[in-house]
Short mmCIF file of C-alpha atoms and ligand atoms in Angstrom, two decimals:
data_model
loop_
_atom_site.label_atom_id
_atom_site.label_comp_id
_atom_site.label_asym_id
_atom_site.label_seq_id
_atom_site.Cartn_x
_atom_site.Cartn_y
_atom_site.Cartn_z
CA MET A 111 0.03 -0.01 -0.02
CA LYS A 112 1.47 3.29 -1.02
CA PRO A 113 1.80 5.98 1.65
CA GLU A 114 -0.04 8.52 -0.41
CA THR A 115 -3.19 6.57 -0.90
CA ALA A 116 -4.89 3.46 0.42
CA PHE A 117 -7.83 1.63 -0.94
CA ILE A 118 -10.51 0.19 1.28
CA PRO A 119 -11.82 -2.95 -0.31
CA ARG A 120 -15.66 -2.87 -0.67
CA LEU A 121 -15.72 0.93 -0.54
CA ASN A 122 -15.65 2.65 -3.92
CA PHE A 123 -13.39 5.50 -3.02
CA TYR A 124 -9.73 6.14 -2.31
CA ILE A 125 -8.52 7.41 1.02
CA LEU A 126 -6.08 10.17 1.11
CA TRP A 127 -3.90 9.55 4.06
CA SER A 128 -1.09 12.01 3.99
CA SER A 129 -2.96 14.84 2.37
CA TYR A 130 -5.25 14.95 5.32
CA LEU A 131 -3.34 13.30 8.11
CA SER A 132 -0.05 15.17 7.92
CA ASP A 133 1.89 17.46 10.18
CA SER A 134 1.86 21.16 9.45
CA ASP A 135 5.26 20.74 7.81
CA GLY A 136 3.70 18.27 5.43
CA LYS A 137 5.58 15.22 6.69
CA SER A 138 3.41 12.09 6.65
CA ASN A 139 2.81 10.06 9.79
CA HIS A 140 1.50 7.09 7.88
CA THR A 141 4.24 4.72 9.05
CA ASP A 142 3.67 5.54 12.68
CA MET A 143 -0.03 4.99 12.29
CA MET A 144 0.23 1.65 10.53
CA ASP A 145 3.00 0.08 12.56
CA ASP A 146 2.23 0.92 16.13
CA TYR A 147 -0.41 2.05 18.64
CA SER A 148 -0.85 5.74 18.93
CA ALA A 149 0.25 7.61 22.04
CA SER A 150 -3.14 7.62 23.85
CA ALA A 151 -3.38 3.88 23.63
CA LYS A 152 0.30 2.99 24.47
CA ALA A 153 0.09 3.16 28.29
CA LEU A 154 -3.08 1.06 28.40
CA VAL A 155 -1.67 -1.52 25.97
CA ALA A 156 1.54 -1.85 28.08
CA GLU A 157 -0.46 -2.29 31.23
CA MET A 158 -2.66 -5.00 29.62
CA GLN A 159 0.29 -6.74 28.17
CA ALA A 160 2.14 -6.69 31.59
CA LYS A 161 -0.90 -8.22 33.30
CA ALA A 162 -1.30 -10.83 30.67
CA ALA A 163 2.43 -11.78 30.90
CA LEU A 164 1.87 -12.60 34.60
CA SER A 165 -0.83 -15.15 33.83
CA PRO A 166 -0.60 -16.22 30.15
CA THR A 167 -3.23 -19.01 30.35
CA LYS A 168 -5.79 -16.41 31.43
CA ALA A 169 -4.89 -14.14 28.59
CA VAL A 170 -6.95 -13.88 25.35
CA ALA A 171 -5.16 -12.15 22.50
CA PHE A 172 -6.96 -9.76 20.14
CA GLN A 173 -6.19 -7.56 17.14
CA GLY A 174 -6.63 -3.83 17.96
CA ALA A 175 -6.30 -1.32 20.68
CA PRO A 176 -8.08 -1.47 24.05
CA GLY A 177 -11.78 -0.74 23.64
CA CYS A 178 -12.21 -2.25 20.18
CA ASN A 179 -15.01 -4.75 19.46
CA SER A 180 -12.76 -7.72 19.75
CA ASN A 181 -11.85 -6.55 23.29
CA ILE A 182 -15.60 -6.22 24.09
CA ALA A 183 -16.22 -9.71 22.71
CA ILE A 184 -13.56 -11.04 25.11
CA GLN A 185 -15.14 -9.15 28.11
CA ASP A 186 -18.51 -10.67 27.23
CA LEU A 187 -17.32 -14.21 26.68
CA PHE A 188 -14.54 -14.47 29.21
CA PRO A 189 -15.26 -11.95 31.96
CA ASP A 190 -12.47 -13.55 34.09
CA SER A 191 -9.78 -13.35 31.44
CA LEU A 192 -6.95 -10.94 30.70
CA PRO A 193 -7.47 -9.34 27.19
CA LEU A 194 -4.04 -9.10 25.42
CA PRO A 195 -3.92 -6.35 22.78
CA CYS A 196 -1.92 -7.15 19.58
CA PHE A 197 -1.38 -4.86 16.70
CA SER A 198 -2.13 -7.33 13.91
CA PHE A 199 -4.16 -10.63 13.44
CA ALA A 200 -0.76 -12.46 12.88
CA ASP A 201 0.58 -10.98 16.24
CA ALA A 202 -2.55 -12.27 18.07
CA LEU A 203 -2.17 -15.80 16.66
CA THR A 204 1.57 -15.81 17.36
CA ALA A 205 0.83 -14.86 20.96
CA VAL A 206 -1.16 -18.10 21.33
CA LYS A 207 1.49 -20.11 19.46
CA GLU A 208 4.21 -18.80 21.74
CA GLY A 209 2.12 -19.42 24.88
CA ARG A 210 1.74 -15.66 25.74
CA ALA A 211 -2.03 -16.21 25.60
CA GLY A 212 -4.22 -19.29 26.08
CA ARG A 213 -6.61 -18.15 23.32
CA ALA A 214 -7.27 -15.59 20.58
CA MET A 215 -10.58 -13.85 19.68
CA ILE A 216 -10.81 -13.23 15.97
CA PRO A 217 -13.65 -11.56 14.01
CA ILE A 218 -14.44 -13.55 10.85
CA GLU A 219 -17.73 -12.27 9.34
CA ASN A 220 -20.14 -9.38 9.75
CA SER A 221 -23.90 -9.45 8.97
CA LEU A 222 -23.69 -6.18 6.92
CA ASN A 223 -20.24 -6.24 5.34
CA GLY A 224 -19.23 -9.90 4.96
CA ARG A 225 -15.89 -11.55 5.49
CA VAL A 226 -13.43 -10.09 7.95
CA ALA A 227 -10.25 -11.91 8.60
CA ASP A 228 -8.47 -14.11 6.08
CA MET A 229 -9.18 -17.34 7.97
CA HIS A 230 -8.39 -19.53 4.93
CA PHE A 231 -4.64 -18.71 5.32
CA LEU A 232 -4.37 -17.40 8.92
CA LEU A 233 -5.83 -20.51 10.57
CA PRO A 234 -4.10 -23.26 8.54
CA GLU A 235 -0.72 -21.45 8.92
CA SER A 236 -1.20 -20.98 12.67
CA GLY A 237 -2.09 -24.57 13.30
CA LEU A 238 -4.64 -23.43 15.88
CA THR A 239 -8.13 -24.81 16.18
CA ILE A 240 -11.55 -23.21 16.58
CA GLN A 241 -12.81 -23.68 20.16
CA ALA A 242 -15.88 -21.50 20.16
CA GLU A 243 -17.93 -18.98 18.25
CA TYR A 244 -19.47 -15.77 19.56
CA PHE A 245 -21.89 -13.28 17.98
CA LEU A 246 -21.43 -9.64 19.09
CA PRO A 247 -23.99 -6.94 18.27
CA ILE A 248 -21.92 -4.00 16.93
CA ASN A 249 -22.72 -0.47 17.98
CA HIS A 250 -20.68 2.13 16.23
CA CYS A 251 -20.41 5.66 17.57
CA LEU A 252 -19.12 8.83 15.97
CA VAL A 253 -16.50 10.09 18.44
CA ALA A 254 -14.22 13.11 18.46
CA PRO A 255 -12.31 15.33 20.91
CA LYS A 256 -14.11 18.26 22.38
CA GLY A 257 -14.06 21.19 19.98
CA ALA A 258 -13.47 19.19 16.80
CA GLY A 259 -15.95 21.37 15.04
CA GLU A 260 -17.86 20.23 11.89
CA ILE A 261 -16.75 16.69 11.10
CA THR A 262 -15.54 16.13 7.56
CA HIS A 263 -13.32 12.96 7.90
CA VAL A 264 -13.83 9.70 9.71
CA LEU A 265 -11.15 7.24 10.73
CA SER A 266 -11.95 3.63 11.48
CA HIS A 267 -11.42 -0.08 10.66
CA PRO A 268 -12.35 -0.81 6.97
CA GLN A 269 -15.03 -3.26 8.31
CA ALA A 270 -16.58 -0.49 10.43
CA LEU A 271 -16.46 1.95 7.52
CA GLY A 272 -18.08 -0.66 5.26
CA GLN A 273 -20.85 -1.38 7.76
CA CYS A 274 -21.66 2.43 7.76
CA ARG A 275 -20.86 3.15 4.09
CA HIS A 276 -24.30 4.63 3.22
CA TRP A 277 -24.44 6.65 6.45
CA LEU A 278 -21.04 8.15 5.71
CA GLN A 279 -22.05 8.97 2.16
CA ALA A 280 -25.33 10.48 3.26
CA HIS A 281 -23.47 12.73 5.68
CA ASN A 282 -20.78 13.62 3.11
CA LEU A 283 -18.00 12.20 5.30
CA ARG A 284 -14.74 11.02 3.89
CA ALA A 285 -13.62 7.58 5.21
CA LEU A 286 -10.01 6.94 6.29
CA ALA A 287 -8.82 3.40 7.12
CA HIS A 288 -7.16 2.51 10.41
CA ALA A 289 -6.05 -0.79 11.89
CA ASP A 290 -8.99 -1.06 14.26
CA THR A 291 -11.85 1.04 15.60
CA ALA A 292 -10.41 1.78 19.07
CA GLY A 293 -7.02 2.56 17.56
CA ALA A 294 -8.82 5.11 15.37
CA ALA A 295 -10.39 6.64 18.48
CA ALA A 296 -7.00 6.85 20.11
CA GLU A 297 -5.51 8.43 16.93
CA VAL A 298 -8.06 11.19 16.73
CA ALA A 299 -7.66 11.85 20.50
CA ASP A 300 -3.94 12.31 19.83
CA ARG A 301 -4.38 14.45 16.75
CA LYS A 302 -7.08 16.78 18.10
CA GLN A 303 -7.53 17.81 14.39
CA ALA A 304 -10.49 19.96 13.42
CA GLY A 305 -13.03 17.95 11.46
CA LEU A 306 -11.56 14.54 12.28
CA ALA A 307 -13.67 11.93 14.12
CA ALA A 308 -13.53 8.13 14.49
CA LEU A 309 -16.15 5.42 14.33
CA SER A 310 -15.63 3.28 17.42
CA PRO A 311 -17.42 1.61 20.35
CA ALA A 312 -18.52 3.88 23.19
CA LEU A 313 -15.94 2.07 25.39
CA ALA A 314 -13.12 3.45 23.25
CA ALA A 315 -14.52 6.99 23.55
CA LYS A 316 -14.56 6.63 27.31
CA LEU A 317 -10.94 5.16 27.35
CA TYR A 318 -9.49 7.96 25.23
CA GLY A 319 -11.62 10.92 26.57
CA LEU A 320 -13.64 11.57 23.45
CA GLU A 321 -17.17 12.97 23.04
CA ILE A 322 -19.87 10.74 21.51
CA LEU A 323 -21.45 12.77 18.71
CA GLU A 324 -23.76 10.06 17.44
CA LYS A 325 -24.69 6.55 18.56
CA GLY A 326 -25.96 3.37 16.89
CA ILE A 327 -24.59 4.06 13.39
CA ALA A 328 -25.03 1.25 10.90
CA ASP A 329 -26.49 0.70 7.39
CA GLY A 330 -29.02 -1.88 8.69
CA ASP A 331 -31.02 -2.74 11.77
CA THR A 332 -28.91 -5.78 12.56
CA ASN A 333 -25.21 -5.35 12.73
CA ILE A 334 -23.55 -8.47 14.16
CA THR A 335 -20.04 -9.70 13.94
CA ARG A 336 -19.27 -13.42 14.32
CA PHE A 337 -16.02 -14.15 16.23
CA VAL A 338 -14.18 -17.39 16.67
CA VAL A 339 -11.99 -18.35 19.65
CA LEU A 340 -8.77 -19.97 18.67
CA ALA A 341 -6.48 -22.15 20.79
CA GLU A 342 -3.84 -24.88 20.55
CA ALA A 343 -5.60 -28.16 19.81
CA ASP A 344 -4.17 -29.82 22.93
CA THR A 345 -5.25 -27.05 25.29
CA ALA A 346 -7.83 -28.54 27.53
CA LEU A 347 -10.98 -26.32 27.97
CA GLN A 348 -10.90 -26.80 31.72
CA ASP A 349 -7.38 -25.26 31.89
CA LEU A 350 -8.73 -21.97 30.53
CA PRO A 351 -11.11 -19.33 31.89
CA PRO A 352 -14.74 -20.58 31.54
CA ILE A 353 -16.81 -19.48 28.53
CA ARG A 354 -19.98 -17.56 29.51
CA GLN A 355 -22.55 -17.87 26.74
CA ASN A 356 -25.96 -19.39 25.93
CA LEU A 357 -25.59 -22.22 23.44
CA SER A 358 -28.15 -23.67 21.05
CA GLY A 359 -27.40 -27.27 22.05
CA LYS A 360 -26.02 -28.15 18.60
CA MET A 361 -22.35 -28.40 17.53
CA MET A 362 -20.64 -26.82 14.50
CA THR A 363 -17.72 -28.19 12.46
CA SER A 364 -15.42 -25.95 10.44
CA LEU A 365 -13.55 -27.45 7.44
CA LEU A 366 -10.97 -26.46 4.89
CA PHE A 367 -10.65 -28.60 1.64
CA THR A 368 -9.42 -28.26 -1.90
CA VAL A 369 -10.94 -29.48 -5.17
CA LYS A 370 -9.52 -29.45 -8.72
CA ASN A 371 -11.02 -26.93 -11.07
CA THR A 372 -12.82 -29.61 -13.05
CA PRO A 373 -16.55 -29.97 -13.84
CA SER A 374 -18.65 -31.13 -10.84
CA ALA A 375 -15.62 -31.42 -8.55
CA LEU A 376 -17.23 -29.24 -5.83
CA LEU A 377 -20.64 -30.85 -6.45
CA ASN A 378 -19.18 -34.38 -5.90
CA ALA A 379 -17.19 -33.28 -2.82
CA ILE A 380 -20.12 -31.79 -0.90
CA LYS A 381 -22.92 -34.03 -2.22
CA GLY A 382 -22.68 -36.16 0.92
CA PHE A 383 -23.81 -33.25 3.09
CA GLY A 384 -27.17 -32.91 1.39
CA ASP A 385 -27.63 -36.72 1.04
CA ASN A 386 -27.08 -37.09 4.73
CA GLN A 387 -29.19 -34.14 5.87
CA VAL A 388 -26.20 -32.12 7.17
CA ASN A 389 -26.87 -28.42 6.98
CA MET A 390 -23.96 -26.36 5.44
CA THR A 391 -24.19 -22.79 6.81
CA LYS A 392 -21.14 -21.28 5.10
CA LEU A 393 -19.03 -22.06 2.05
CA GLU A 394 -16.34 -19.70 0.83
CA SER A 395 -13.95 -20.26 -2.05
CA TYR A 396 -10.32 -19.10 -2.50
CA GLN A 397 -7.88 -19.73 -5.27
CA HIS A 398 -5.30 -22.21 -4.07
CA GLY A 399 -1.66 -22.07 -5.19
CA ALA A 400 -0.56 -19.87 -8.06
CA SER A 401 -1.87 -21.93 -11.01
CA PHE A 402 -5.67 -21.23 -10.81
CA SER A 403 -6.11 -25.03 -11.25
CA ALA A 404 -7.49 -25.76 -7.76
CA THR A 405 -9.85 -24.01 -5.41
CA GLN A 406 -9.79 -24.10 -1.68
CA PHE A 407 -13.07 -23.98 0.30
CA TYR A 408 -13.79 -22.98 3.89
CA ALA A 409 -17.11 -24.50 5.09
CA ASP A 410 -19.12 -24.51 8.32
CA VAL A 411 -21.59 -27.35 8.86
CA GLU A 412 -24.02 -28.20 11.63
CA GLY A 413 -23.15 -31.26 13.68
CA GLU A 414 -19.91 -32.99 14.61
CA PRO A 415 -17.89 -35.82 13.14
CA SER A 416 -18.99 -38.21 15.90
CA GLU A 417 -22.62 -38.06 14.48
CA ASP A 418 -23.17 -40.82 11.90
CA ASN A 419 -24.64 -38.57 9.21
CA VAL A 420 -21.74 -36.09 9.49
CA ALA A 421 -19.18 -38.87 9.47
CA ARG A 422 -20.77 -40.24 6.24
CA ALA A 423 -20.73 -36.78 4.59
CA LEU A 424 -17.06 -36.30 5.61
CA ASP A 425 -16.13 -39.76 4.16
CA ILE A 426 -17.62 -38.65 0.78
CA LEU A 427 -15.82 -35.30 0.98
CA GLN A 428 -12.55 -37.13 1.78
CA GLU A 429 -12.98 -39.37 -1.30
CA ASN A 430 -13.60 -36.35 -3.67
CA ALA A 431 -11.37 -33.58 -2.24
CA CYS A 432 -7.81 -33.19 -1.17
CA ASP A 433 -6.24 -31.52 1.86
CA LEU A 434 -9.31 -32.06 4.04
CA ARG A 435 -8.71 -30.39 7.37
CA ILE A 436 -11.04 -30.04 10.28
CA LEU A 437 -10.41 -26.53 11.69
CA GLY A 438 -12.62 -27.02 14.82
CA VAL A 439 -15.60 -28.66 16.40
CA TYR A 440 -17.41 -26.35 18.78
CA ALA A 441 -20.72 -25.48 20.38
CA GLN A 442 -23.13 -23.49 18.22
CA ALA A 443 -23.85 -20.04 19.70
CA ARG A 444 -26.65 -19.14 17.45
CA PRO A 445 -29.30 -21.23 15.72
CA ARG A 446 -28.76 -21.18 11.90
CA GLN A 447 -32.24 -22.16 10.64
O1 PRE B 102 -11.67 -2.77 15.15
C1 PRE B 102 -12.44 -3.42 15.90
O2 PRE B 102 -13.20 -2.94 16.72
C2 PRE B 102 -12.40 -4.87 15.78
O3 PRE B 102 -12.55 -5.55 16.74
C3 PRE B 102 -12.40 -5.41 14.37
C4 PRE B 102 -13.69 -5.45 13.81
C5 PRE B 102 -13.64 -6.28 12.51
O4 PRE B 102 -12.60 -6.53 11.95
O5 PRE B 102 -14.75 -6.58 12.01
C6 PRE B 102 -14.64 -6.25 14.71
C7 PRE B 102 -15.91 -5.97 14.68
C8 PRE B 102 -16.56 -4.89 13.92
O6 PRE B 102 -17.27 -5.49 12.90
C9 PRE B 102 -15.53 -3.94 13.34
C10 PRE B 102 -14.23 -4.17 13.39
#
C-alpha cells in the first residue's frame, strides 16, 4: 500500500492519508499509524500486556487497541480473562502459538459487510483450532475530541467503515482506514484535528476521553459480527477461563478442503452433506496455489464428526477432495435455521 493513498476494499473510493493526516510541515505520519499504537493507547496497551504476561493461560489475544469490538467480545465471553492487545491478526495468533495467551478472539464475518479476517490462510498457517464462536452486536459511535468542529473525515477499521458506508455517504464524510476502531479513536484523540472523528465503540470514547457525537450508526437494523475463539488443539478447555454464553445445544464443524477446477468437482465433494441431511451454513472459495487449477473452500456445517450422518458426509468429502482439514468442532452459539 502506497503511503499517499490506500484503498478500502468494498468501498468505492480512495482514502487520502497523507494529504489529510499530515503534520503542518507536510511530513506524513503514515508509518507511525500503521506500525504501532498511537500515544493515547500505548500506556493502556503496556499495562494490559504486563498483566497478561503474569498469567498467560488467562490471557486472550485480540487484534486492535483497548476498547475495540474484539476486546468487548472477550469481556463478554470471558469476563475472568486478561485481554491481550496485539497490533495485527498475525501477532494475536503468534501470541497463542508462543504461549503468551491461552486463546485468541478473531472476528471472521459481519452481517452487513461480509468476510473479515483471512481465515483460509491465517488459521491453517497458525495450526490453531476453533474452540468456540461468539456473535457480538456491533454499536458504532461517531467520536471526536471536544471542539473538533464540523466533522468532515472519519477514521476507522475498513469493516466498520463498510458497515456504515451509506451513512457516511449520506453525511458527506470522507472515510479513512485504520487498523481497528479503538485505535482510530486513540488516533483522533492524539491528533485533536479539526473535522476529524472516529467510528468506534462507546468504550473506546471513554478510554480515550472523546465525546460521543452520534450513537448506533450502521447501514442496517442488525449489525452483528461473528467471532471465533482459537487455541492450541491440545489445550484442555478446563485449563482456561470458563466461557460464558448461551448455546443452542448443537455443534458446529469448520472445514478446509481443496478441489481441482474440473466440472462437478465441488458438487461431488459436498454431495454427501445434502444426502445425509447435514446443513452447510457457510461455504467460501479461495484460489489455491499460483496456478488457478485448484480452489480451496472453507465450510461450516451443523453437527460434529462423531454423528453418523456427519461422518458419512465427511467420508464422501474425503474421497472427492484433497487436503481436508477439520479446523474445529465447537458448540453452536446461534441457531442457523
Ligand atoms: O476494530 C475493531 O473494533 C475490531 O474488533 C475489528 C472489527 C472487524 O474486523 O470486523 C470487529 C468488529 C466490527 O465488525 C468492526 C471491526
